[in-house]
Coordinates of N, CA and C in Angstrom, one line a residue:
M1 N -64.1 -18.6 -12.7 CA -63.3 -18.3 -13.8 C -62.7 -19.5 -14.6
K2 N -62.3 -20.5 -13.8 CA -61.7 -21.7 -14.4 C -62.7 -22.4 -15.4
K3 N -64.0 -22.3 -15.0 CA -65.0 -23.0 -15.8 C -65.1 -22.4 -17.2
Y4 N -64.9 -21.1 -17.3 CA -65.0 -20.4 -18.6 C -63.9 -20.8 -19.5
Y5 N -62.7 -21.1 -19.0 CA -61.6 -21.5 -19.9 C -61.8 -23.0 -20.3
L6 N -62.5 -23.8 -19.6 CA -62.7 -25.2 -19.9 C -63.7 -25.4 -21.0
L7 N -64.8 -24.5 -21.0 CA -65.9 -24.7 -21.9 C -65.4 -24.5 -23.4
P8 N -64.6 -23.5 -23.8 CA -64.2 -23.4 -25.2 C -63.2 -24.6 -25.5
L9 N -62.4 -25.0 -24.6 CA -61.5 -26.1 -24.9 C -62.4 -27.4 -25.1
L10 N -63.4 -27.6 -24.4 CA -64.3 -28.8 -24.5 C -65.0 -28.7 -25.9
L11 N -65.5 -27.5 -26.3 CA -66.2 -27.4 -27.5 C -65.2 -27.6 -28.7
L12 N -64.0 -27.2 -28.6 CA -63.0 -27.4 -29.6 C -62.7 -28.9 -29.8
M13 N -62.6 -29.6 -28.7 CA -62.3 -31.0 -28.8 C -63.5 -31.8 -29.4
I14 N -64.7 -31.4 -29.1 CA -65.9 -32.0 -29.7 C -65.9 -31.8 -31.2
A15 N -65.7 -30.5 -31.6 CA -65.7 -30.2 -33.0 C -64.6 -30.9 -33.8
C16 N -63.4 -31.1 -33.3 CA -62.4 -31.8 -33.9 C -62.7 -33.3 -34.1
G17 N -63.3 -33.8 -33.0 CA -63.7 -35.2 -33.0 C -64.7 -35.5 -34.1
S18 N -65.7 -34.6 -34.2 CA -66.7 -34.7 -35.2 C -66.2 -34.6 -36.6
K19 N -65.2 -33.7 -36.9 CA -64.6 -33.6 -38.2 C -63.8 -34.9 -38.5
Q20 N -63.2 -35.5 -37.5 CA -62.4 -36.7 -37.7 C -63.3 -37.8 -38.2
N21 N -64.5 -37.9 -37.6 CA -65.4 -39.0 -38.0 C -65.9 -38.8 -39.4
T22 N -66.1 -37.6 -39.8 CA -66.6 -37.3 -41.2 C -65.5 -37.7 -42.2
R23 N -64.3 -37.4 -41.9 CA -63.2 -37.9 -42.8 C -63.1 -39.4 -42.8
T24 N -63.2 -40.0 -41.7 CA -63.2 -41.5 -41.7 C -64.3 -42.1 -42.6
S25 N -65.5 -41.5 -42.5 CA -66.6 -42.0 -43.2 C -66.4 -41.8 -44.7
R26 N -65.8 -40.7 -45.1 CA -65.5 -40.5 -46.6 C -64.5 -41.5 -47.1
T27 N -63.5 -41.7 -46.3 CA -62.4 -42.6 -46.7 C -63.0 -44.0 -46.8
T28 N -63.9 -44.4 -45.9 CA -64.5 -45.7 -46.0 C -65.3 -45.9 -47.3
K29 N -66.1 -44.8 -47.6 CA -66.9 -44.9 -48.9 C -66.0 -45.0 -50.1
T30 N -64.9 -44.2 -50.1 CA -64.0 -44.3 -51.3 C -63.4 -45.7 -51.4
T31 N -63.0 -46.2 -50.3 CA -62.4 -47.6 -50.3 C -63.4 -48.6 -50.7
T32 N -64.6 -48.5 -50.3 CA -65.7 -49.4 -50.7 C -65.9 -49.3 -52.2
R33 N -65.9 -48.1 -52.7 CA -66.1 -47.9 -54.2 C -64.9 -48.6 -54.9
T34 N -63.7 -48.3 -54.5 CA -62.5 -48.9 -55.2 C -62.5 -50.4 -55.1
T35 N -62.8 -50.9 -54.0 CA -62.9 -52.4 -53.8 C -64.0 -53.0 -54.6
S36 N -65.1 -52.3 -54.7 CA -66.2 -52.8 -55.5 C -65.8 -52.8 -57.0
S37 N -65.2 -51.8 -57.5 CA -64.7 -51.8 -58.9 C -63.7 -52.9 -59.1
A38 N -62.8 -53.1 -58.2 CA -61.8 -54.2 -58.4 C -62.5 -55.5 -58.4
T39 N -63.5 -55.7 -57.5 CA -64.2 -57.0 -57.5 C -64.9 -57.2 -58.8
N40 N -65.6 -56.2 -59.3 CA -66.3 -56.3 -60.6 C -65.3 -56.7 -61.7
S41 N -64.1 -56.1 -61.7 CA -63.1 -56.4 -62.7 C -62.6 -57.8 -62.6
N42 N -62.4 -58.3 -61.3 CA -61.9 -59.6 -61.0 C -63.0 -60.6 -61.5
A43 N -64.2 -60.4 -61.2 CA -65.3 -61.3 -61.6 C -65.4 -61.4 -63.1
K44 N -65.2 -60.3 -63.8 CA -65.2 -60.3 -65.3 C -64.0 -61.1 -65.8
A45 N -62.9 -60.9 -65.2 CA -61.7 -61.6 -65.6 C -61.9 -63.1 -65.4
E46 N -62.4 -63.5 -64.3 CA -62.7 -64.9 -64.1 C -63.7 -65.5 -65.1
Q47 N -64.7 -64.7 -65.4 CA -65.6 -65.2 -66.4 C -65.0 -65.4 -67.8
I48 N -64.1 -64.4 -68.2 CA -63.4 -64.5 -69.5 C -62.4 -65.7 -69.5
I49 N -61.7 -65.9 -68.4 CA -60.7 -67.0 -68.3 C -61.4 -68.3 -68.3
S50 N -62.5 -68.4 -67.6 CA -63.3 -69.7 -67.6 C -63.7 -70.1 -69.0
Y51 N -64.2 -69.1 -69.7 CA -64.7 -69.4 -71.0 C -63.6 -69.8 -71.9
A52 N -62.4 -69.1 -71.8 CA -61.3 -69.4 -72.7 C -60.8 -70.8 -72.4
K53 N -60.8 -71.2 -71.1 CA -60.3 -72.5 -70.7 C -61.2 -73.6 -71.2
S54 N -62.5 -73.3 -71.5 CA -63.4 -74.3 -72.0 C -62.9 -74.7 -73.4
F55 N -62.0 -74.0 -74.1 CA -61.5 -74.4 -75.4 C -60.2 -75.1 -75.3
E56 N -59.7 -75.4 -74.1 CA -58.4 -76.2 -74.0 C -58.5 -77.5 -74.8
G57 N -57.5 -77.8 -75.6 CA -57.5 -79.0 -76.4 C -58.1 -78.8 -77.8
V58 N -58.8 -77.7 -78.1 CA -59.4 -77.4 -79.4 C -58.2 -77.2 -80.4
K59 N -58.3 -77.8 -81.6 CA -57.2 -77.7 -82.5 C -57.1 -76.3 -83.1
Y60 N -55.9 -76.0 -83.6 CA -55.7 -74.7 -84.2 C -56.3 -74.6 -85.6
R61 N -56.9 -73.5 -85.9 CA -57.3 -73.2 -87.3 C -57.2 -71.7 -87.5
Y62 N -56.5 -71.4 -88.5 CA -56.3 -70.0 -88.9 C -57.6 -69.3 -89.1
G63 N -57.9 -68.2 -88.4 CA -59.2 -67.5 -88.5 C -60.3 -68.1 -87.7
G64 N -60.0 -69.2 -87.0 CA -61.0 -69.9 -86.3 C -61.5 -69.2 -85.0
T65 N -62.8 -69.3 -84.7 CA -63.4 -68.8 -83.5 C -64.4 -69.7 -82.9
S66 N -64.2 -71.0 -83.1 CA -65.2 -72.0 -82.6 C -64.5 -73.2 -82.1
R67 N -65.3 -74.2 -81.6 CA -64.8 -75.4 -81.1 C -64.3 -76.3 -82.2
S68 N -64.6 -76.0 -83.4 CA -64.0 -76.8 -84.5 C -62.6 -76.4 -84.9
G69 N -62.2 -75.2 -84.4 CA -60.9 -74.7 -84.6 C -60.8 -73.3 -84.2
M70 N -59.6 -72.9 -83.6 CA -59.4 -71.6 -83.0 C -58.0 -71.1 -83.3
D71 N -57.9 -69.8 -83.5 CA -56.6 -69.2 -83.6 C -56.4 -68.3 -82.3
C72 N -55.2 -67.8 -82.1 CA -54.9 -67.1 -80.9 C -55.8 -65.9 -80.7
S73 N -55.9 -65.0 -81.7 CA -56.7 -63.8 -81.5 C -58.2 -64.2 -81.5
G74 N -58.6 -65.3 -82.2 CA -60.0 -65.7 -82.1 C -60.4 -66.2 -80.7
L75 N -59.5 -66.8 -80.0 CA -59.7 -67.3 -78.6 C -60.0 -66.0 -77.7
I76 N -59.1 -65.0 -77.8 CA -59.2 -63.8 -77.0 C -60.5 -63.1 -77.4
F77 N -60.7 -62.9 -78.7 CA -61.8 -62.1 -79.2 C -63.2 -62.7 -78.7
T78 N -63.3 -64.1 -78.9 CA -64.6 -64.7 -78.5 C -64.8 -64.7 -76.9
S79 N -63.6 -64.9 -76.2 CA -63.7 -64.9 -74.7 C -64.2 -63.6 -74.2
F80 N -63.7 -62.5 -74.7 CA -64.1 -61.2 -74.3 C -65.5 -60.9 -74.8
Q81 N -65.8 -61.3 -76.0 CA -67.1 -61.0 -76.6 C -68.2 -61.7 -75.7
Q82 N -68.0 -62.9 -75.3 CA -69.1 -63.6 -74.5 C -69.3 -62.9 -73.2
A83 N -68.3 -62.1 -72.7 CA -68.5 -61.3 -71.5 C -69.0 -59.9 -71.7
G84 N -69.4 -59.6 -73.0 CA -69.9 -58.3 -73.4 C -68.9 -57.3 -73.6
L85 N -67.7 -57.7 -73.9 CA -66.6 -56.7 -74.2 C -66.1 -56.9 -75.6
Q86 N -65.9 -55.8 -76.3 CA -65.5 -55.8 -77.7 C -64.0 -55.5 -77.8
L87 N -63.3 -56.4 -78.5 CA -61.9 -56.2 -78.8 C -61.8 -56.3 -80.3
P88 N -60.7 -55.8 -80.9 CA -60.5 -56.0 -82.3 C -60.2 -57.5 -82.6
R89 N -60.4 -58.0 -83.8 CA -60.3 -59.4 -84.1 C -58.8 -59.9 -84.2
V90 N -57.9 -58.9 -84.5 CA -56.5 -59.3 -84.8 C -55.6 -58.9 -83.7
S91 N -54.6 -59.7 -83.3 CA -53.7 -59.5 -82.2 C -53.0 -58.2 -82.3
R92 N -52.5 -57.8 -83.4 CA -51.7 -56.5 -83.5 C -52.6 -55.3 -83.2
D93 N -53.9 -55.4 -83.5 CA -54.9 -54.4 -83.2 C -55.3 -54.4 -81.7
M94 N -55.4 -55.6 -81.2 CA -55.6 -55.7 -79.7 C -54.6 -55.1 -78.9
A95 N -53.3 -55.1 -79.4 CA -52.2 -54.5 -78.7 C -52.2 -53.0 -78.6
T96 N -53.2 -52.4 -79.3 CA -53.3 -50.9 -79.2 C -54.4 -50.5 -78.1
R97 N -55.1 -51.5 -77.6 CA -56.2 -51.2 -76.7 C -55.7 -51.3 -75.2
G98 N -56.5 -50.6 -74.4 CA -56.2 -50.6 -72.9 C -54.9 -49.9 -72.5
K99 N -54.3 -50.3 -71.4 CA -53.2 -49.6 -70.9 C -52.0 -50.6 -70.8
A100 N -50.8 -50.1 -71.3 CA -49.6 -50.9 -71.2 C -49.2 -51.1 -69.7
I101 N -48.8 -52.3 -69.4 CA -48.4 -52.6 -68.0 C -47.1 -53.4 -68.0
S102 N -46.4 -53.3 -66.9 CA -45.2 -54.1 -66.7 C -45.6 -55.5 -66.2
L103 N -44.6 -56.4 -66.3 CA -44.9 -57.8 -65.9 C -45.1 -57.8 -64.4
S104 N -44.6 -56.9 -63.6 CA -44.8 -56.8 -62.2 C -46.2 -56.5 -61.8
E105 N -47.0 -55.9 -62.8 CA -48.4 -55.5 -62.5 C -49.4 -56.5 -63.1
I106 N -48.9 -57.6 -63.7 CA -49.8 -58.5 -64.3 C -50.8 -59.1 -63.4
N107 N -52.1 -59.2 -63.9 CA -53.2 -59.9 -63.2 C -53.9 -60.8 -64.1
P108 N -54.6 -61.8 -63.6 CA -55.5 -62.6 -64.5 C -56.4 -61.7 -65.3
G109 N -56.6 -62.0 -66.5 CA -57.4 -61.2 -67.4 C -56.7 -60.2 -68.3
D110 N -55.4 -60.0 -67.9 CA -54.5 -59.1 -68.8 C -54.1 -59.9 -70.0
L111 N -53.6 -59.2 -71.0 CA -53.2 -59.8 -72.3 C -51.7 -59.7 -72.4
L112 N -51.1 -60.7 -73.0 CA -49.6 -60.7 -73.4 C -49.5 -60.7 -74.9
F113 N -48.6 -60.0 -75.4 CA -48.4 -59.9 -76.9 C -47.0 -60.4 -77.2
F114 N -46.9 -61.1 -78.4 CA -45.7 -61.7 -78.8 C -45.4 -61.4 -80.3
Q115 N -44.1 -61.5 -80.6 CA -43.7 -61.4 -82.0 C -42.9 -62.7 -82.3
T116 N -43.6 -63.6 -82.9 CA -43.0 -65.0 -83.0 C -42.2 -65.1 -84.3
N117 N -42.4 -64.2 -85.2 CA -41.7 -64.2 -86.5 C -40.7 -63.0 -86.5
K118 N -39.4 -63.3 -86.2 CA -38.4 -62.2 -86.0 C -38.1 -61.5 -87.3
S119 N -38.4 -62.1 -88.4 CA -38.1 -61.4 -89.7 C -39.2 -60.3 -90.0
R120 N -40.3 -60.4 -89.3 CA -41.3 -59.3 -89.5 C -41.5 -58.6 -88.2
N121 N -41.4 -57.3 -88.2 CA -41.5 -56.5 -87.0 C -43.0 -56.2 -86.7
V122 N -43.8 -57.3 -86.3 CA -45.2 -57.1 -86.1 C -45.6 -58.1 -85.0
I123 N -46.5 -57.6 -84.2 CA -47.1 -58.5 -83.1 C -48.1 -59.5 -83.9
N124 N -47.9 -60.7 -83.7 CA -48.7 -61.7 -84.4 C -49.2 -62.8 -83.5
H125 N -49.1 -62.6 -82.1 CA -49.6 -63.7 -81.2 C -50.1 -63.0 -79.9
V126 N -51.1 -63.5 -79.3 CA -51.7 -63.0 -78.1 C -52.1 -64.1 -77.2
G127 N -51.9 -63.9 -75.9 CA -52.4 -64.8 -74.9 C -53.1 -64.1 -73.7
L128 N -53.9 -64.8 -73.0 CA -54.7 -64.3 -71.9 C -54.1 -64.8 -70.6
I129 N -53.7 -63.9 -69.6 CA -53.2 -64.4 -68.4 C -54.3 -65.1 -67.6
V130 N -53.9 -66.3 -67.1 CA -54.9 -67.1 -66.3 C -54.4 -67.1 -64.9
S131 N -53.1 -66.9 -64.6 CA -52.6 -66.9 -63.2 C -51.2 -66.2 -63.2
N132 N -50.9 -65.7 -62.0 CA -49.6 -65.1 -61.7 C -49.3 -65.4 -60.3
S133 N -48.6 -66.5 -60.1 CA -48.3 -67.0 -58.8 C -46.8 -66.8 -58.5
G134 N -46.4 -65.8 -57.7 CA -45.0 -65.6 -57.4 C -44.2 -65.3 -58.6
G135 N -44.7 -64.6 -59.6 CA -44.0 -64.2 -60.8 C -44.1 -65.3 -61.9
E136 N -44.7 -66.4 -61.6 CA -44.8 -67.5 -62.6 C -46.1 -67.2 -63.3
I137 N -46.0 -66.6 -64.5 CA -47.1 -66.1 -65.3 C -47.6 -67.2 -66.2
A138 N -48.8 -67.7 -66.1 CA -49.4 -68.7 -67.0 C -50.5 -68.0 -67.9
F139 N -50.5 -68.4 -69.1 CA -51.4 -67.7 -70.1 C -52.0 -68.8 -71.0
I140 N -53.2 -68.6 -71.4 CA -53.9 -69.5 -72.4 C -53.8 -68.8 -73.7
H141 N -53.6 -69.7 -74.8 CA -53.5 -69.2 -76.1 C -53.7 -70.4 -77.1
A142 N -53.7 -70.1 -78.4 CA -53.8 -71.1 -79.4 C -52.5 -71.2 -80.2
T143 N -51.9 -72.4 -80.2 CA -50.7 -72.6 -80.9 C -51.0 -73.4 -82.2
T144 N -50.2 -73.2 -83.2 CA -50.4 -74.0 -84.4 C -50.1 -75.5 -84.2
S145 N -49.2 -75.8 -83.3 CA -48.8 -77.2 -83.2 C -49.7 -78.0 -82.2
R146 N -50.1 -77.3 -81.1 CA -50.8 -78.0 -80.0 C -52.2 -77.5 -79.8
G147 N -52.7 -76.6 -80.5 CA -54.0 -76.0 -80.3 C -54.1 -75.1 -79.1
V148 N -55.2 -75.1 -78.4 CA -55.4 -74.2 -77.3 C -54.8 -74.9 -76.0
I149 N -53.8 -74.2 -75.5 CA -53.1 -74.7 -74.3 C -52.8 -73.6 -73.3
V150 N -52.4 -74.0 -72.1 CA -51.9 -73.0 -71.2 C -50.3 -73.2 -71.1
S151 N -49.6 -72.0 -71.3 CA -48.1 -72.0 -71.3 C -47.7 -71.1 -70.2
K152 N -46.4 -71.1 -69.9 CA -45.8 -70.2 -68.9 C -44.8 -69.3 -69.6
L153 N -44.8 -68.0 -69.2 CA -44.0 -67.0 -69.8 C -42.5 -67.3 -69.5
T154 N -42.2 -68.2 -68.5 CA -40.8 -68.5 -68.3 C -40.2 -69.5 -69.3
E155 N -41.1 -70.1 -70.1 CA -40.6 -71.0 -71.2 C -39.7 -70.1 -72.2
N156 N -38.6 -70.6 -72.5 CA -37.6 -69.9 -73.4 C -38.3 -69.3 -74.6
Y157 N -39.0 -70.1 -75.3 CA -39.6 -69.6 -76.6 C -40.5 -68.4 -76.3
W158 N -41.4 -68.4 -75.3 CA -42.3 -67.3 -75.1 C -41.6 -66.1 -74.5
R159 N -40.7 -66.4 -73.6 CA -39.9 -65.3 -73.0 C -39.2 -64.5 -74.1
S160 N -38.6 -65.2 -75.1 CA -37.8 -64.5 -76.1 C -38.7 -63.8 -77.1
A161 N -40.0 -64.2 -77.3 CA -40.9 -63.6 -78.2 C -41.8 -62.5 -77.6
F162 N -41.7 -62.4 -76.3 CA -42.6 -61.5 -75.6 C -42.3 -60.0 -76.0
V163 N -43.4 -59.3 -76.2 CA -43.3 -57.9 -76.6 C -43.8 -56.9 -75.6
G164 N -45.0 -57.3 -75.0 CA -45.6 -56.4 -74.0 C -46.9 -57.0 -73.4
A165 N -47.4 -56.3 -72.4 CA -48.6 -56.7 -71.8 C -49.5 -55.5 -71.7
R166 N -50.8 -55.7 -71.7 CA -51.8 -54.7 -71.7 C -53.0 -55.1 -70.8
R167 N -53.6 -54.1 -70.1 CA -54.8 -54.3 -69.3 C -55.9 -53.7 -70.1
V168 N -56.9 -54.5 -70.4 CA -58.1 -54.0 -71.1 C -59.4 -54.0 -70.3
L169 N -59.3 -54.6 -69.1 CA -60.4 -54.7 -68.2 C -60.4 -53.5 -67.3

Protein backbone atom coordinates (compact mmCIF):
# COMPACT_ATOMS: atom_id res chain seq x y z
CA MET A 1 0.00 0.00 0.00
CA LYS A 2 2.82 2.43 0.80
CA LYS A 3 4.13 2.15 -2.76
CA TYR A 4 0.86 3.48 -4.18
CA TYR A 5 1.11 6.66 -2.10
CA LEU A 6 4.67 7.35 -3.17
CA LEU A 7 4.06 7.01 -6.92
CA PRO A 8 1.66 10.03 -7.23
CA LEU A 9 3.95 12.08 -5.01
CA LEU A 10 6.94 11.21 -7.20
CA LEU A 11 5.01 12.10 -10.39
CA LEU A 12 3.96 15.42 -8.89
CA MET A 13 7.57 16.28 -8.03
CA ILE A 14 8.76 15.41 -11.53
CA ALA A 15 6.00 17.49 -13.15
CA CYS A 16 6.79 20.54 -10.99
CA GLY A 17 10.49 20.23 -11.73
CA SER A 18 9.79 20.12 -15.46
CA LYS A 19 7.61 23.22 -15.26
CA GLN A 20 10.34 25.07 -13.34
CA ASN A 21 12.85 24.33 -16.10
CA THR A 22 10.48 25.69 -18.74
CA ARG A 23 10.07 28.94 -16.81
CA THR A 24 13.82 29.30 -16.40
CA SER A 25 14.31 28.77 -20.12
CA ARG A 26 11.76 31.47 -21.00
CA THR A 27 13.37 33.91 -18.58
CA THR A 28 16.77 33.27 -20.09
CA LYS A 29 15.45 33.94 -23.60
CA THR A 30 13.80 37.20 -22.51
CA THR A 31 16.95 38.34 -20.73
CA THR A 32 19.03 37.50 -23.80
CA ARG A 33 16.69 39.53 -26.01
CA THR A 34 16.79 42.54 -23.67
CA THR A 35 20.56 42.36 -23.33
CA SER A 36 20.92 42.06 -27.10
CA SER A 37 18.73 45.14 -27.63
CA ALA A 38 20.72 47.12 -25.07
CA THR A 39 23.99 45.99 -26.67
CA ASN A 40 22.79 47.14 -30.10
CA SER A 41 21.78 50.51 -28.65
CA ASN A 42 25.15 50.87 -26.89
CA ALA A 43 27.02 50.01 -30.09
CA LYS A 44 24.98 52.59 -32.02
CA ALA A 45 25.64 55.21 -29.31
CA GLU A 46 29.39 54.52 -29.45
CA GLN A 47 29.35 54.86 -33.24
CA ILE A 48 27.54 58.22 -33.00
CA ILE A 49 29.82 59.51 -30.23
CA SER A 50 32.97 58.46 -32.08
CA TYR A 51 31.84 60.30 -35.21
CA ALA A 52 30.91 63.43 -33.23
CA LYS A 53 34.30 63.40 -31.47
CA SER A 54 36.03 63.38 -34.86
CA PHE A 55 34.84 67.00 -35.17
CA GLU A 56 36.53 68.20 -31.95
CA GLY A 57 38.33 71.46 -32.65
CA VAL A 58 36.28 72.31 -35.75
CA LYS A 59 35.32 76.00 -35.69
CA TYR A 60 31.75 77.15 -35.21
CA ARG A 61 29.71 78.16 -38.23
CA TYR A 62 26.00 78.93 -38.08
CA GLY A 63 24.17 76.31 -40.15
CA GLY A 64 27.39 74.32 -40.58
CA THR A 65 27.44 70.54 -40.99
CA SER A 66 31.00 69.86 -42.15
CA ARG A 67 34.66 70.02 -41.11
CA SER A 68 34.87 73.56 -42.45
CA GLY A 69 32.38 74.68 -39.79
CA MET A 70 29.75 73.18 -37.50
CA ASP A 71 26.90 74.42 -35.34
CA CYS A 72 25.44 72.51 -32.37
CA SER A 73 22.44 70.95 -34.09
CA GLY A 74 24.51 70.30 -37.23
CA LEU A 75 26.92 68.22 -35.14
CA ILE A 76 24.11 66.11 -33.69
CA PHE A 77 22.22 65.89 -36.99
CA THR A 78 25.24 64.64 -38.99
CA SER A 79 26.42 62.29 -36.21
CA PHE A 80 23.07 60.51 -36.08
CA GLN A 81 22.68 60.63 -39.86
CA GLN A 82 25.96 58.79 -40.49
CA ALA A 83 24.63 56.03 -38.19
CA GLY A 84 21.48 55.76 -40.32
CA LEU A 85 19.20 57.65 -37.91
CA GLN A 86 17.22 60.73 -38.90
CA LEU A 87 16.70 63.65 -36.53
CA PRO A 88 15.34 67.10 -37.31
CA ARG A 89 17.99 69.66 -38.24
CA VAL A 90 17.13 72.22 -35.53
CA SER A 91 17.71 71.74 -31.77
CA ARG A 92 14.21 72.86 -30.69
CA ASP A 93 12.71 70.26 -33.04
CA MET A 94 15.14 67.57 -31.84
CA ALA A 95 13.81 68.25 -28.34
CA THR A 96 10.43 66.83 -29.37
CA ARG A 97 11.85 63.44 -30.39
CA GLY A 98 12.38 60.33 -28.28
CA LYS A 99 11.59 60.00 -24.60
CA ALA A 100 12.17 62.60 -21.88
CA ILE A 101 14.53 61.25 -19.20
CA SER A 102 15.88 62.48 -15.89
CA LEU A 103 19.56 63.18 -15.31
CA SER A 104 19.76 60.05 -13.15
CA GLU A 105 18.87 57.98 -16.26
CA ILE A 106 21.44 59.59 -18.58
CA ASN A 107 23.51 57.29 -20.81
CA PRO A 108 26.04 57.98 -23.55
CA GLY A 109 24.15 58.76 -26.76
CA ASP A 110 21.36 60.69 -25.01
CA LEU A 111 20.78 64.36 -25.82
CA LEU A 112 20.85 67.42 -23.55
CA PHE A 113 18.91 70.58 -24.40
CA PHE A 114 19.62 74.13 -23.33
CA GLN A 115 18.10 77.59 -23.38
CA THR A 116 21.10 79.89 -23.55
CA ASN A 117 19.15 83.07 -24.34
CA LYS A 118 16.97 83.75 -21.28
CA SER A 119 15.08 86.55 -23.03
CA ARG A 120 13.67 84.02 -25.52
CA ASN A 121 11.77 81.05 -24.14
CA VAL A 122 13.06 78.55 -26.70
CA ILE A 123 15.53 75.68 -26.79
CA ASN A 124 18.47 76.86 -28.86
CA HIS A 125 21.33 74.49 -28.01
CA VAL A 126 21.89 70.72 -27.97
CA GLY A 127 24.68 68.43 -26.83
CA LEU A 128 25.39 64.70 -27.07
CA ILE A 129 26.26 62.77 -23.90
CA VAL A 130 29.69 61.18 -24.28
CA SER A 131 30.03 59.88 -20.70
CA ASN A 132 28.38 59.76 -17.29
CA SER A 133 30.83 58.77 -14.61
CA GLY A 134 29.50 59.04 -11.07
CA GLY A 135 27.03 61.75 -12.08
CA GLU A 136 29.74 63.76 -13.88
CA ILE A 137 27.99 64.20 -17.24
CA ALA A 138 30.20 65.11 -20.21
CA PHE A 139 28.71 66.15 -23.55
CA ILE A 140 30.02 67.17 -26.94
CA HIS A 141 28.60 70.23 -28.67
CA ALA A 142 29.55 73.20 -30.83
CA THR A 143 30.03 76.58 -29.14
CA THR A 144 30.27 79.94 -30.89
CA SER A 145 33.48 80.83 -29.04
CA ARG A 146 35.45 77.56 -29.04
CA GLY A 147 33.91 75.40 -31.77
CA VAL A 148 33.27 71.70 -31.16
CA ILE A 149 34.29 70.79 -27.61
CA VAL A 150 33.43 68.47 -24.74
CA SER A 151 31.95 70.21 -21.66
CA LYS A 152 30.58 69.07 -18.33
CA LEU A 153 27.04 69.71 -17.13
CA THR A 154 28.49 70.69 -13.74
CA GLU A 155 29.89 73.90 -15.28
CA ASN A 156 27.80 76.83 -13.97
CA TYR A 157 26.89 78.15 -17.41
CA TRP A 158 25.58 74.83 -18.73
CA ARG A 159 23.87 73.85 -15.49
CA SER A 160 21.91 77.12 -15.41
CA ALA A 161 20.94 76.86 -19.12
CA PHE A 162 19.92 73.18 -18.93
CA VAL A 163 16.29 72.49 -19.91
CA GLY A 164 16.02 68.71 -20.29
CA ALA A 165 17.34 65.42 -21.60
CA ARG A 166 15.92 62.97 -24.13
CA ARG A 167 16.70 59.46 -25.28
CA VAL A 168 16.33 59.00 -29.03
CA LEU A 169 18.16 55.66 -29.39
